[in-house]
Amino acid sequence: MCCDICEKNPSFKQDGTYVIFPNVTNLSCRSEFKFFLDKITAVSKPGKKNLLVWGRYTWFSCPEGVLPLANTLHVILTKKLRSPPELADYICEDFDEAIRLASQPPLSDLIETIWVIGGTEVYREAMEHPWCDLIYLTDIMADFDCDVFFPDFDRNIYRKQSRFPGVPHEIQEENGIKFQFQVFKKMC
């Protein structure tokens, strides 16, 4: 299971909008967003899928035009909805229920990787779960006005990898914004 997030101070949303990709046609860091989409949709075998776990607010703030995504199933965590919203596949009341859903047939035979898309509380629960072994984090080296933040995590448990397969390690720049992809691996 992997968590994926963009970080700077470590913030990522303002008034329900992602600060570096407010919509698909007006991306500040198009290559960062492409990397994110490539990661969460990649599978190693035909017929396999990745399960994307979304909090309800995160789902409904997804930039228009992003969905549907190839090779993915979507579970929305919510206590408010009775059926999955359009383009979502499942709803669960909490993170543990989503993990149970993914770990039992028929999904256990279909799912290759579980990706946690957010929000803050969903990330927090995921990082505390024993199955979470990687955190993909993009260090955005710019200041943005944000009101949603990535939760702190124990960097003694999750250690930053100096290099990780398939992840560029150098600082990149696009539209005057510098960023660096980072991977943190669980050590215990």
CSV table of C-alpha atoms in Angstrom, one decimal:
chain,number,residue,atom,x,y,z
A,1,MET,CA,0.0,0.0,0.0
A,2,CYS,CA,1.3,3.4,-0.9
A,3,CYS,CA,0.4,7.0,0.0
A,4,ASP,CA,1.0,9.7,-2.6
A,5,ILE,CA,1.0,13.4,-1.9
A,6,CYS,CA,2.6,16.7,-2.9
A,7,GLU,CA,4.2,18.6,-0.1
A,8,LYS,CA,5.3,22.1,0.8
A,9,ASN,CA,5.2,23.1,4.4
A,10,PRO,CA,3.3,20.4,3.9
A,11,SER,CA,0.2,21.8,2.3
A,12,PHE,CA,-1.7,20.9,-0.8
A,13,LYS,CA,-5.2,22.4,-1.0
A,14,GLN,CA,-6.9,25.8,-0.6
A,15,ASP,CA,-10.7,26.1,-0.5
A,16,GLY,CA,-11.1,22.6,-1.9
A,17,THR,CA,-8.7,23.1,-4.9
A,18,TYR,CA,-5.3,21.6,-5.4
A,19,VAL,CA,-2.9,24.4,-5.5
A,20,ILE,CA,-0.5,23.1,-8.2
A,21,PHE,CA,-3.1,21.6,-10.4
A,22,PRO,CA,-6.4,23.5,-10.0
A,23,ASN,CA,-7.7,22.0,-13.3
A,24,VAL,CA,-6.3,19.8,-16.0
A,25,THR,CA,-6.0,22.6,-18.5
A,26,ASN,CA,-4.2,24.9,-16.2
A,27,LEU,CA,-1.5,22.9,-14.5
A,28,SER,CA,1.4,24.6,-12.8
A,29,CYS,CA,3.5,21.4,-12.7
A,30,ARG,CA,2.1,19.3,-15.5
A,31,SER,CA,5.1,16.8,-15.3
A,32,GLU,CA,4.5,16.3,-11.6
A,33,PHE,CA,0.8,15.5,-12.2
A,34,LYS,CA,1.7,13.2,-15.1
A,35,PHE,CA,4.2,11.3,-12.8
A,36,PHE,CA,1.4,11.0,-10.2
A,37,LEU,CA,-1.1,9.6,-12.7
A,38,ASP,CA,1.5,7.3,-14.2
A,39,LYS,CA,2.3,5.8,-10.8
A,40,ILE,CA,-1.3,5.2,-9.6
A,41,THR,CA,-2.4,3.7,-12.9
A,42,ALA,CA,0.6,1.4,-13.6
A,43,VAL,CA,0.1,-2.3,-13.2
A,44,SER,CA,2.6,-5.1,-14.0
A,45,LYS,CA,0.2,-7.6,-15.4
A,46,PRO,CA,-2.7,-7.2,-17.8
A,47,GLY,CA,-6.1,-7.5,-16.1
A,48,LYS,CA,-4.7,-6.3,-12.7
A,49,LYS,CA,-6.0,-3.1,-11.2
A,50,ASN,CA,-4.9,-0.6,-8.5
A,51,LEU,CA,-7.3,0.4,-5.8
A,52,LEU,CA,-7.4,4.1,-5.1
A,53,VAL,CA,-8.7,5.1,-1.7
A,54,TRP,CA,-10.2,8.6,-1.5
A,55,GLY,CA,-11.8,10.6,1.2
A,56,ARG,CA,-15.1,12.1,0.2
A,57,TYR,CA,-13.9,15.7,0.0
A,58,THR,CA,-10.8,14.6,-2.0
A,59,TRP,CA,-13.0,12.7,-4.5
A,60,PHE,CA,-15.3,15.6,-5.1
A,61,SER,CA,-12.4,18.1,-5.4
A,62,CYS,CA,-10.6,16.0,-8.1
A,63,PRO,CA,-9.9,18.3,-11.1
A,64,GLU,CA,-12.4,17.9,-13.9
A,65,GLY,CA,-11.2,15.7,-16.8
A,66,VAL,CA,-8.9,13.5,-14.7
A,67,LEU,CA,-11.4,10.6,-14.3
A,68,PRO,CA,-11.8,7.9,-15.4
A,69,LEU,CA,-8.3,6.4,-14.9
A,70,ALA,CA,-7.1,3.3,-16.6
A,71,ASN,CA,-6.3,0.2,-14.5
A,72,THR,CA,-8.0,1.6,-11.4
A,73,LEU,CA,-10.9,1.0,-9.0
A,74,HIS,CA,-12.0,3.7,-6.7
A,75,VAL,CA,-13.3,3.4,-3.1
A,76,ILE,CA,-14.6,6.5,-1.4
A,77,LEU,CA,-14.5,6.7,2.4
A,78,THR,CA,-17.7,8.3,3.6
A,79,LYS,CA,-20.5,7.9,6.2
A,80,LYS,CA,-22.7,10.3,4.3
A,81,LEU,CA,-23.3,8.6,0.9
A,82,ARG,CA,-25.4,5.5,0.4
A,83,SER,CA,-24.1,4.6,-3.0
A,84,PRO,CA,-20.8,5.3,-4.9
A,85,PRO,CA,-20.8,8.6,-6.8
A,86,GLU,CA,-20.4,8.6,-10.6
A,87,LEU,CA,-17.1,7.0,-11.7
A,88,ALA,CA,-16.5,5.5,-8.2
A,89,ASP,CA,-16.8,1.8,-7.7
A,90,TYR,CA,-17.3,1.3,-3.9
A,91,ILE,CA,-18.0,3.2,-0.8
A,92,CYS,CA,-16.7,2.2,2.7
A,93,GLU,CA,-17.4,3.9,6.0
A,94,ASP,CA,-13.7,3.8,7.1
A,95,PHE,CA,-10.2,2.9,6.1
A,96,ASP,CA,-10.3,-0.5,7.7
A,97,GLU,CA,-13.4,-1.4,5.8
A,98,ALA,CA,-11.7,-0.5,2.5
A,99,ILE,CA,-8.7,-2.7,3.4
A,100,ARG,CA,-11.0,-5.6,4.3
A,101,LEU,CA,-12.8,-5.1,0.9
A,102,ALA,CA,-9.5,-5.2,-0.9
A,103,SER,CA,-8.2,-8.2,1.0
A,104,GLN,CA,-11.1,-10.6,0.2
A,105,PRO,CA,-12.1,-12.2,-3.1
A,106,PRO,CA,-12.9,-11.1,-5.7
A,107,LEU,CA,-10.8,-7.9,-5.2
A,108,SER,CA,-7.9,-9.7,-3.5
A,109,ASP,CA,-7.3,-11.5,-6.8
A,110,LEU,CA,-7.6,-8.4,-8.9
A,111,ILE,CA,-5.8,-5.6,-6.9
A,112,GLU,CA,-2.1,-5.1,-7.4
A,113,THR,CA,-1.5,-2.0,-5.3
A,114,ILE,CA,-3.5,0.1,-3.0
A,115,TRP,CA,-2.9,3.8,-3.4
A,116,VAL,CA,-4.1,6.3,-0.9
A,117,ILE,CA,-5.1,9.6,-2.6
A,118,GLY,CA,-6.1,11.5,0.6
A,119,GLY,CA,-7.3,13.6,2.4
A,120,THR,CA,-5.5,14.3,5.6
A,121,GLU,CA,-7.2,11.8,7.9
A,122,VAL,CA,-7.1,9.1,5.2
A,123,TYR,CA,-3.4,9.6,4.9
A,124,ARG,CA,-3.0,9.5,8.7
A,125,GLU,CA,-4.9,6.2,9.0
A,126,ALA,CA,-3.0,4.7,6.0
A,127,MET,CA,0.4,5.5,7.4
A,128,GLU,CA,-0.5,3.8,10.7
A,129,HIS,CA,-1.7,0.7,9.0
A,130,PRO,CA,0.7,-2.2,8.9
A,131,TRP,CA,0.3,-2.7,5.1
A,132,CYS,CA,1.5,0.8,4.3
A,133,ASP,CA,5.1,0.4,3.2
A,134,LEU,CA,5.8,3.3,0.9
A,135,ILE,CA,5.1,7.1,0.9
A,136,TYR,CA,5.5,8.9,-2.4
A,137,LEU,CA,5.9,12.5,-1.6
A,138,THR,CA,6.7,15.4,-4.0
A,139,ASP,CA,8.5,18.3,-2.3
A,140,ILE,CA,7.1,21.4,-3.9
A,141,MET,CA,9.7,24.1,-3.3
A,142,ALA,CA,7.3,27.0,-3.4
A,143,ASP,CA,4.9,28.7,-1.0
A,144,PHE,CA,1.2,28.4,-1.6
A,145,ASP,CA,-1.8,29.6,0.5
A,146,CYS,CA,-3.3,26.3,1.7
A,147,ASP,CA,-5.8,25.1,4.3
A,148,VAL,CA,-5.3,21.3,4.0
A,149,PHE,CA,-2.0,19.7,5.1
A,150,PHE,CA,-0.3,16.4,4.8
A,151,PRO,CA,-0.1,14.9,8.3
A,152,ASP,CA,3.2,14.5,10.1
A,153,PHE,CA,4.7,11.0,10.0
A,154,ASP,CA,7.5,9.3,11.9
A,155,ARG,CA,10.6,9.6,9.8
A,156,ASN,CA,12.4,7.0,11.9
A,157,ILE,CA,9.7,4.5,10.8
A,158,TYR,CA,9.5,5.8,7.2
A,159,ARG,CA,13.0,6.6,5.9
A,160,LYS,CA,13.7,8.7,2.8
A,161,GLN,CA,15.3,6.7,0.0
A,162,SER,CA,18.2,8.4,-1.7
A,163,ARG,CA,17.2,6.6,-4.9
A,164,PHE,CA,14.2,4.5,-5.8
A,165,PRO,CA,13.5,2.5,-8.9
A,166,GLY,CA,11.3,4.5,-11.4
A,167,VAL,CA,11.5,7.7,-9.4
A,168,PRO,CA,13.7,10.6,-10.7
A,169,HIS,CA,15.9,11.8,-7.8
A,170,GLU,CA,17.0,15.2,-9.1
A,171,ILE,CA,15.3,18.6,-8.5
A,172,GLN,CA,13.1,19.5,-11.4
A,173,GLU,CA,11.6,22.8,-12.4
A,174,GLU,CA,8.5,23.7,-14.3
A,175,ASN,CA,6.8,27.1,-14.8
A,176,GLY,CA,9.2,28.6,-12.2
A,177,ILE,CA,8.3,26.0,-9.5
A,178,LYS,CA,11.0,23.6,-8.3
A,179,PHE,CA,10.0,20.2,-7.0
A,180,GLN,CA,11.6,16.8,-6.2
A,181,PHE,CA,10.1,13.4,-6.0
A,182,GLN,CA,10.8,11.5,-2.8
A,183,VAL,CA,10.0,8.0,-1.6
A,184,PHE,CA,9.9,7.0,2.1
A,185,LYS,CA,10.1,3.3,2.9
A,186,LYS,CA,8.9,1.7,6.1
A,187,MET,CA,11.9,0.3,8.0
A,188,CYS,CA,10.1,-1.9,10.6
